[in-house]
Short mmCIF file of C-alpha atoms and ligand atoms in Angstrom, two decimals:
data_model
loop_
_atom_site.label_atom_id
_atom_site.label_comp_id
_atom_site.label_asym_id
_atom_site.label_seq_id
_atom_site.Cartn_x
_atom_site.Cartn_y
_atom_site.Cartn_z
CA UNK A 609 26.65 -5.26 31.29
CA UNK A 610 23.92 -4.48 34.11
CA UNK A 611 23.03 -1.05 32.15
CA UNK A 612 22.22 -3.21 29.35
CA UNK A 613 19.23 -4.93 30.76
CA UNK A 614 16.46 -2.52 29.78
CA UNK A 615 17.39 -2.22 26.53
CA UNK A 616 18.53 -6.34 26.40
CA UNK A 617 14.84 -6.73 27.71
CA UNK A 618 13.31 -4.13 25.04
CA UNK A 619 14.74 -6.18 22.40
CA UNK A 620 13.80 -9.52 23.40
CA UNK A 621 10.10 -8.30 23.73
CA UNK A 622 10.67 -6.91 19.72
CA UNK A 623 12.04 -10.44 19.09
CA UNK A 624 8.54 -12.11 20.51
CA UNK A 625 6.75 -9.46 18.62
CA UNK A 626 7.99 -9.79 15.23
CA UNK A 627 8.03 -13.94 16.00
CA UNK A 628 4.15 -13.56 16.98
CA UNK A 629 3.64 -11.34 13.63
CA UNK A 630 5.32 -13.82 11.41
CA UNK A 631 3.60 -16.40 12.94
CA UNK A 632 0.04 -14.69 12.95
CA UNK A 633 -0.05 -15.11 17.07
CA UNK A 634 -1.18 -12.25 19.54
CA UNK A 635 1.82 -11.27 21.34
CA UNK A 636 0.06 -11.53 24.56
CA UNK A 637 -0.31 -14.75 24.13
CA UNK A 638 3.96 -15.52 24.94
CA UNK A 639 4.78 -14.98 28.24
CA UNK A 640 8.72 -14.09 28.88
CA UNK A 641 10.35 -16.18 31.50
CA UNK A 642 13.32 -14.68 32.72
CA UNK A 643 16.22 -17.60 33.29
CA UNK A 644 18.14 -16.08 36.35
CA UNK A 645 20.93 -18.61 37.27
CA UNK A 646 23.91 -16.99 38.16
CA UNK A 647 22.27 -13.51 37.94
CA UNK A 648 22.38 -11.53 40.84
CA UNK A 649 19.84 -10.37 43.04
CA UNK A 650 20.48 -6.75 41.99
CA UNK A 651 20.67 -7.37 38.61
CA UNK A 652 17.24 -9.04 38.53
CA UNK A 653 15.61 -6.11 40.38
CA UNK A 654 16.71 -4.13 37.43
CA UNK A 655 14.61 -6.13 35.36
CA UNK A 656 11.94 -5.91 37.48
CA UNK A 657 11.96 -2.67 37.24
CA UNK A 658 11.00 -3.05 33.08
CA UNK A 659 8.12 -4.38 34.50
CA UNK A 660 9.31 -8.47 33.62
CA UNK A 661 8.64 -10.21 36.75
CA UNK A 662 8.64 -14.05 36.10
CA UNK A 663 11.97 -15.20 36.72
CA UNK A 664 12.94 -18.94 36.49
CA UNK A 665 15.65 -20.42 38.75
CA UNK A 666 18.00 -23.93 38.21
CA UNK A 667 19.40 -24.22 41.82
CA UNK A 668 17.85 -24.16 45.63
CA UNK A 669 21.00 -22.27 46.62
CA UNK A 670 20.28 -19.57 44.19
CA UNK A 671 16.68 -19.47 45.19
CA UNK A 672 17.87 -19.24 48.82
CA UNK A 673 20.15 -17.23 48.50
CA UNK A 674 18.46 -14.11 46.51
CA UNK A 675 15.01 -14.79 48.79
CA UNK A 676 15.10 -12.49 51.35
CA UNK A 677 16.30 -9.29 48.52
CA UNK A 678 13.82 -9.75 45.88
CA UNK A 679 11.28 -10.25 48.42
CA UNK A 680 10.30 -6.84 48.92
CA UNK A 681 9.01 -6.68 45.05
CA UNK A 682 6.12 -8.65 43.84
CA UNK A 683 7.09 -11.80 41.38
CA UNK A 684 6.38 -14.91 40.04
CA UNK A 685 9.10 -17.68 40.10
CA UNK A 686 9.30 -21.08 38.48
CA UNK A 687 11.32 -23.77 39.03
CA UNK A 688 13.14 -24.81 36.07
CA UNK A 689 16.57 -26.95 37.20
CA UNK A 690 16.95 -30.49 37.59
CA UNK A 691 14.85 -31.31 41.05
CA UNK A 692 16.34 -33.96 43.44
CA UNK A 693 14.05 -35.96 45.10
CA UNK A 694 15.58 -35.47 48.60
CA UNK A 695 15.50 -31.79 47.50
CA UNK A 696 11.42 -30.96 47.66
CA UNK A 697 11.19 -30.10 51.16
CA UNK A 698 13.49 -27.36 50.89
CA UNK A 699 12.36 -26.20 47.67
CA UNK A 700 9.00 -25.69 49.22
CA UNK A 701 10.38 -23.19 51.65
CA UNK A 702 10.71 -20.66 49.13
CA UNK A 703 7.43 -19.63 47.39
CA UNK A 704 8.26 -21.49 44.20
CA UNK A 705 5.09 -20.68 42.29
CA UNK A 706 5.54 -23.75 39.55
CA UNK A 707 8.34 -26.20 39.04
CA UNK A 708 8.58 -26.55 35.35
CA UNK A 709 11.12 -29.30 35.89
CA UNK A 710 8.70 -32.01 36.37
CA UNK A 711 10.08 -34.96 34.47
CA UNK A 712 9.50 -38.48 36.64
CA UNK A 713 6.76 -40.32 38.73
CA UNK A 714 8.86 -40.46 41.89
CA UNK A 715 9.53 -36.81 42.21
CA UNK A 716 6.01 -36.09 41.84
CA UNK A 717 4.99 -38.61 44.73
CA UNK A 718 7.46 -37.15 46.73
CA UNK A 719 6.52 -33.48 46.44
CA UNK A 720 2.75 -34.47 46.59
CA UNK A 721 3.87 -36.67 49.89
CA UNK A 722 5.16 -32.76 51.30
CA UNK A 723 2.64 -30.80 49.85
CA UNK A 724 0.01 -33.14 51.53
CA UNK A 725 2.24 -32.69 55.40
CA UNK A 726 2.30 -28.82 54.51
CA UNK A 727 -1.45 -28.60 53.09
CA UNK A 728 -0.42 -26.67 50.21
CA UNK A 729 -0.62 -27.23 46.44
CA UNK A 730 1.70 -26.07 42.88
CA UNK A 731 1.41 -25.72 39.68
CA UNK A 732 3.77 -27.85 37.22
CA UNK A 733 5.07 -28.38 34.06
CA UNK A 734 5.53 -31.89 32.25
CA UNK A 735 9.74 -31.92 30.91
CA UNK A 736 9.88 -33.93 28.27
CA UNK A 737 13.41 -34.95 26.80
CA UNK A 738 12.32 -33.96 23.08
CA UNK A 739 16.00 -34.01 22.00
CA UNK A 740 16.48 -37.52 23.15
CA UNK A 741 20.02 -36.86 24.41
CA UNK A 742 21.74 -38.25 27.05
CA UNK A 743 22.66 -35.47 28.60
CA UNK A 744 18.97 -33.70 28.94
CA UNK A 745 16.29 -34.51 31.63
CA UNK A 746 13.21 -35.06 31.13
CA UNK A 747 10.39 -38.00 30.34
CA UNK A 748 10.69 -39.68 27.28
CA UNK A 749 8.03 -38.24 24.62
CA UNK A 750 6.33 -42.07 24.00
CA UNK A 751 5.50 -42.19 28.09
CA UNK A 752 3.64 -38.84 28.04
CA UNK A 753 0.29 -39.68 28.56
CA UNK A 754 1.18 -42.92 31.29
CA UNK A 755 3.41 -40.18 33.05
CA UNK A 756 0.64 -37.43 32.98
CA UNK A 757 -2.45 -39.39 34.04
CA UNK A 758 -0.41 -40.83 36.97
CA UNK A 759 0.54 -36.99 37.78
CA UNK A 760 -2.75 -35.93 36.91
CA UNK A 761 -3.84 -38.69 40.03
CA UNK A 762 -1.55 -36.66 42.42
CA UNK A 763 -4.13 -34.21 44.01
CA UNK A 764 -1.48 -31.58 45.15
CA UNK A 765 0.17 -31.30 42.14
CA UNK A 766 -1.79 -28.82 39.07
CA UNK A 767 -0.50 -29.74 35.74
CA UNK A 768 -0.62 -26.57 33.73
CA UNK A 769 1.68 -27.13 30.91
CA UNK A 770 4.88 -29.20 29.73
CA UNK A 771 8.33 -27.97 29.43
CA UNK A 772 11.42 -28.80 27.21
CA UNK A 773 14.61 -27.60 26.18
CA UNK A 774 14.97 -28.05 22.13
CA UNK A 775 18.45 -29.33 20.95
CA UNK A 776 21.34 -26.84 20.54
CA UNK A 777 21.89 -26.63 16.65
CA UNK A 778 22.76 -24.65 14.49
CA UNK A 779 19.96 -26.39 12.07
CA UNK A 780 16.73 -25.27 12.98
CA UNK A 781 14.61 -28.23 11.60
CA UNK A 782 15.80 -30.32 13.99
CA UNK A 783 15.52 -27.89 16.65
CA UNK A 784 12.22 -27.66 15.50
CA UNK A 785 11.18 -31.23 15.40
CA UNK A 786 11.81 -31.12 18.99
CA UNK A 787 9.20 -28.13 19.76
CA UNK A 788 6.88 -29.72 16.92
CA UNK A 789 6.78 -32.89 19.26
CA UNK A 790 5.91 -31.00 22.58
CA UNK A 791 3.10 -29.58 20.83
CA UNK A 792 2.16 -33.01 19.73
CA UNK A 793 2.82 -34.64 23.08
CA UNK A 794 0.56 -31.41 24.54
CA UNK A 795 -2.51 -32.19 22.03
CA UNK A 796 -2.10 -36.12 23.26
CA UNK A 797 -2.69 -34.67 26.52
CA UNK A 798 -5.61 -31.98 26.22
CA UNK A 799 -7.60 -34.88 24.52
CA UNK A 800 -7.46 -36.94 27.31
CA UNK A 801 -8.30 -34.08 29.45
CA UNK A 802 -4.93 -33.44 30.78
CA UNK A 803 -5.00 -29.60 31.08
CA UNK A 804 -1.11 -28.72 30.14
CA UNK A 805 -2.35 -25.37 28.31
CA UNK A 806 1.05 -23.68 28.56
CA UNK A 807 3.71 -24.82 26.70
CA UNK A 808 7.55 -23.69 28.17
CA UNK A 809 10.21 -23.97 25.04
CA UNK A 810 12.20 -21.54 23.32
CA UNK A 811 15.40 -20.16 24.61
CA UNK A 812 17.55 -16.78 23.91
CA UNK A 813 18.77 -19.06 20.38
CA UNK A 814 15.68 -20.22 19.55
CA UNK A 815 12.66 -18.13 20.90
CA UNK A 816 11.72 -17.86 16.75
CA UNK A 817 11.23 -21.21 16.43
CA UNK A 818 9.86 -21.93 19.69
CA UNK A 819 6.60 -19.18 19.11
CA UNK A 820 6.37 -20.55 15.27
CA UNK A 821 5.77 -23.62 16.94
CA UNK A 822 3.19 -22.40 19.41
CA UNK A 823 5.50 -21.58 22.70
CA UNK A 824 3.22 -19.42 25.13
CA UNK A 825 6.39 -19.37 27.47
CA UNK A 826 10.12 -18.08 26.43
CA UNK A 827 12.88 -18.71 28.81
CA UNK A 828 15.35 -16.35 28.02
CA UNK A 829 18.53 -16.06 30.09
CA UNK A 830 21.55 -14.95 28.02
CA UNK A 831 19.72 -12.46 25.85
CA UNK A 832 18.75 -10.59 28.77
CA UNK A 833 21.73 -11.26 31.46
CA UNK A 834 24.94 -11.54 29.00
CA UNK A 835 27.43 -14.50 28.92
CA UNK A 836 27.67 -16.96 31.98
CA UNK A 837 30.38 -17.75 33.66
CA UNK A 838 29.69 -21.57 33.55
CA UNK A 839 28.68 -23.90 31.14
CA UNK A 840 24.95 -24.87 30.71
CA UNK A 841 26.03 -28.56 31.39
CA UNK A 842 26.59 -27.14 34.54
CA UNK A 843 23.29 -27.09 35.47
CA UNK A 844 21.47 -29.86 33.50
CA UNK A 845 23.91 -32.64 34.34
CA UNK A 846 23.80 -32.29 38.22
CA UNK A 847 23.51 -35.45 40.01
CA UNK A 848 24.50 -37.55 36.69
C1 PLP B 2218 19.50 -21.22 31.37
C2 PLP B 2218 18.21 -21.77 30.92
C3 PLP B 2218 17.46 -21.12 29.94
C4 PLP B 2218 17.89 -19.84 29.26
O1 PLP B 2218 18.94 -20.09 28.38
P1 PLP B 2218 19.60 -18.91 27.53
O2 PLP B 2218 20.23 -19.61 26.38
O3 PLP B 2218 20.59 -18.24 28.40
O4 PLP B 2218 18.52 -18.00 27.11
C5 PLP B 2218 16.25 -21.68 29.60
N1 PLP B 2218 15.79 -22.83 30.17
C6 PLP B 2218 16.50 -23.48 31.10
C7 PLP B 2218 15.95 -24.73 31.67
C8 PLP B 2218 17.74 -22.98 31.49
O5 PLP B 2218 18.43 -23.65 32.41
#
């Protein structure tokens, strides 16, 4: 599977670029996100070397544990798993460049409590639960702009865009509807002069959809990585 990566990664970036042509957008504009749970550290080196070097990681362990190899090449990483509150001190230990995971008021008191004892700021994403099932994190869609104005009052914490994961369906206008309302929730938010530019959606399934819809970040995992061994619900459900 490893030997694959190159060529997984060549046609993932033909995938954005026929998306952006159908879609009339400049390719530049999507950024690919590599998901990296469960991949290891050698594996995402290989990657690296094809010149991708935003990886996104679901678990502190994983973070902690790959650290110390892929810190000899220069990358970006974003947090994308479910964030514990008691977790943010140790998540800060790692050079986490965003946490896209951002979906509730008390996790972003706490990390802008640490940030504030460690004089340091981040970047973050708004999650929003545009699926509205049980088994996703993320705000709900109708407390956007409460949520964000109260983040937006947290001086550690840079909102740069909002996340979500779109429903897992085989019918794409409802996994649509879920990226249409991220966009909406996102224009809510620029007019009140939130500035949540980016906009994280689109997964190896959907990454058509998600760009058609205006993504200007992919997360692609499986596409890139092959099969995992465990099932997603494995790593959105923690702690429920
Ligand atoms: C695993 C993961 C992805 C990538 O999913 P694939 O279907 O493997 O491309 C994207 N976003 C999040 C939050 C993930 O946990």
């Amino acid at each position: 599977m490893k030997n694959n990566i190159p060529n997984n990664l060549k046609d993932i970036l033909n995938r954005i670029a026929i998306a952006c042509k159908n879609a009339n957008r400049d390719p530049e504009a999507v950024k690919l996100l590599m998901a990296t749970k469960t991949v290891s550290a050698e594996n995402i080196k290989i990657a690296f070397e094809s010149n991708q070097t935003l990886i996104g990681e679901n678990k502190i362990q994983e973070i902690k544990e790959k650290y110390d190899s892929l810190k000899s090449v220069k990358h970006e990483k974003h947090f994308i798993g479910h964030l514990q509150t008691n977790k943010v001190k140790e998540l800060l230990r790692y050079d986490v460049d965003c946490i896209q995971s951002l979906d509730r008021l008390r996790l972003a008191e706490k990390l802008q409590n640490r940030l504030e004892y460690e004089d340091k700021t981040i970047d973050a994403y708004l999650q929003f639960n545009t699926s509205y099932e049980d088994s996703k994190f993320g705000m709900k869609p109708e407390n956007a702009l409460t949520f964000a104005l109260a983040v937006q009052k947290l001086d550690r914490i840079n909102i740069k865009g909002l996340m979500t994961i779109g429903l897992f369906s085989a019918e794409d206008d409802k996994v649509r509807k879920c990226f249409k309302l991220l966009k909406n929730i996102q224009k809510e938010l620029l007019e009140n002069g939130i500035p949540a530019h980016e906009l994280s959606m689109g997964m190896s399934g959907d990454l058509e959809i998600a760009i058609e819809e205006g993504a200007t970040i992919i997360r692609v995992g499986t596409a890139i990585f092959g099969k995992r061994e465990h099932p997603d619900s494995y790593y959105w459900n923690e702690g429920l």
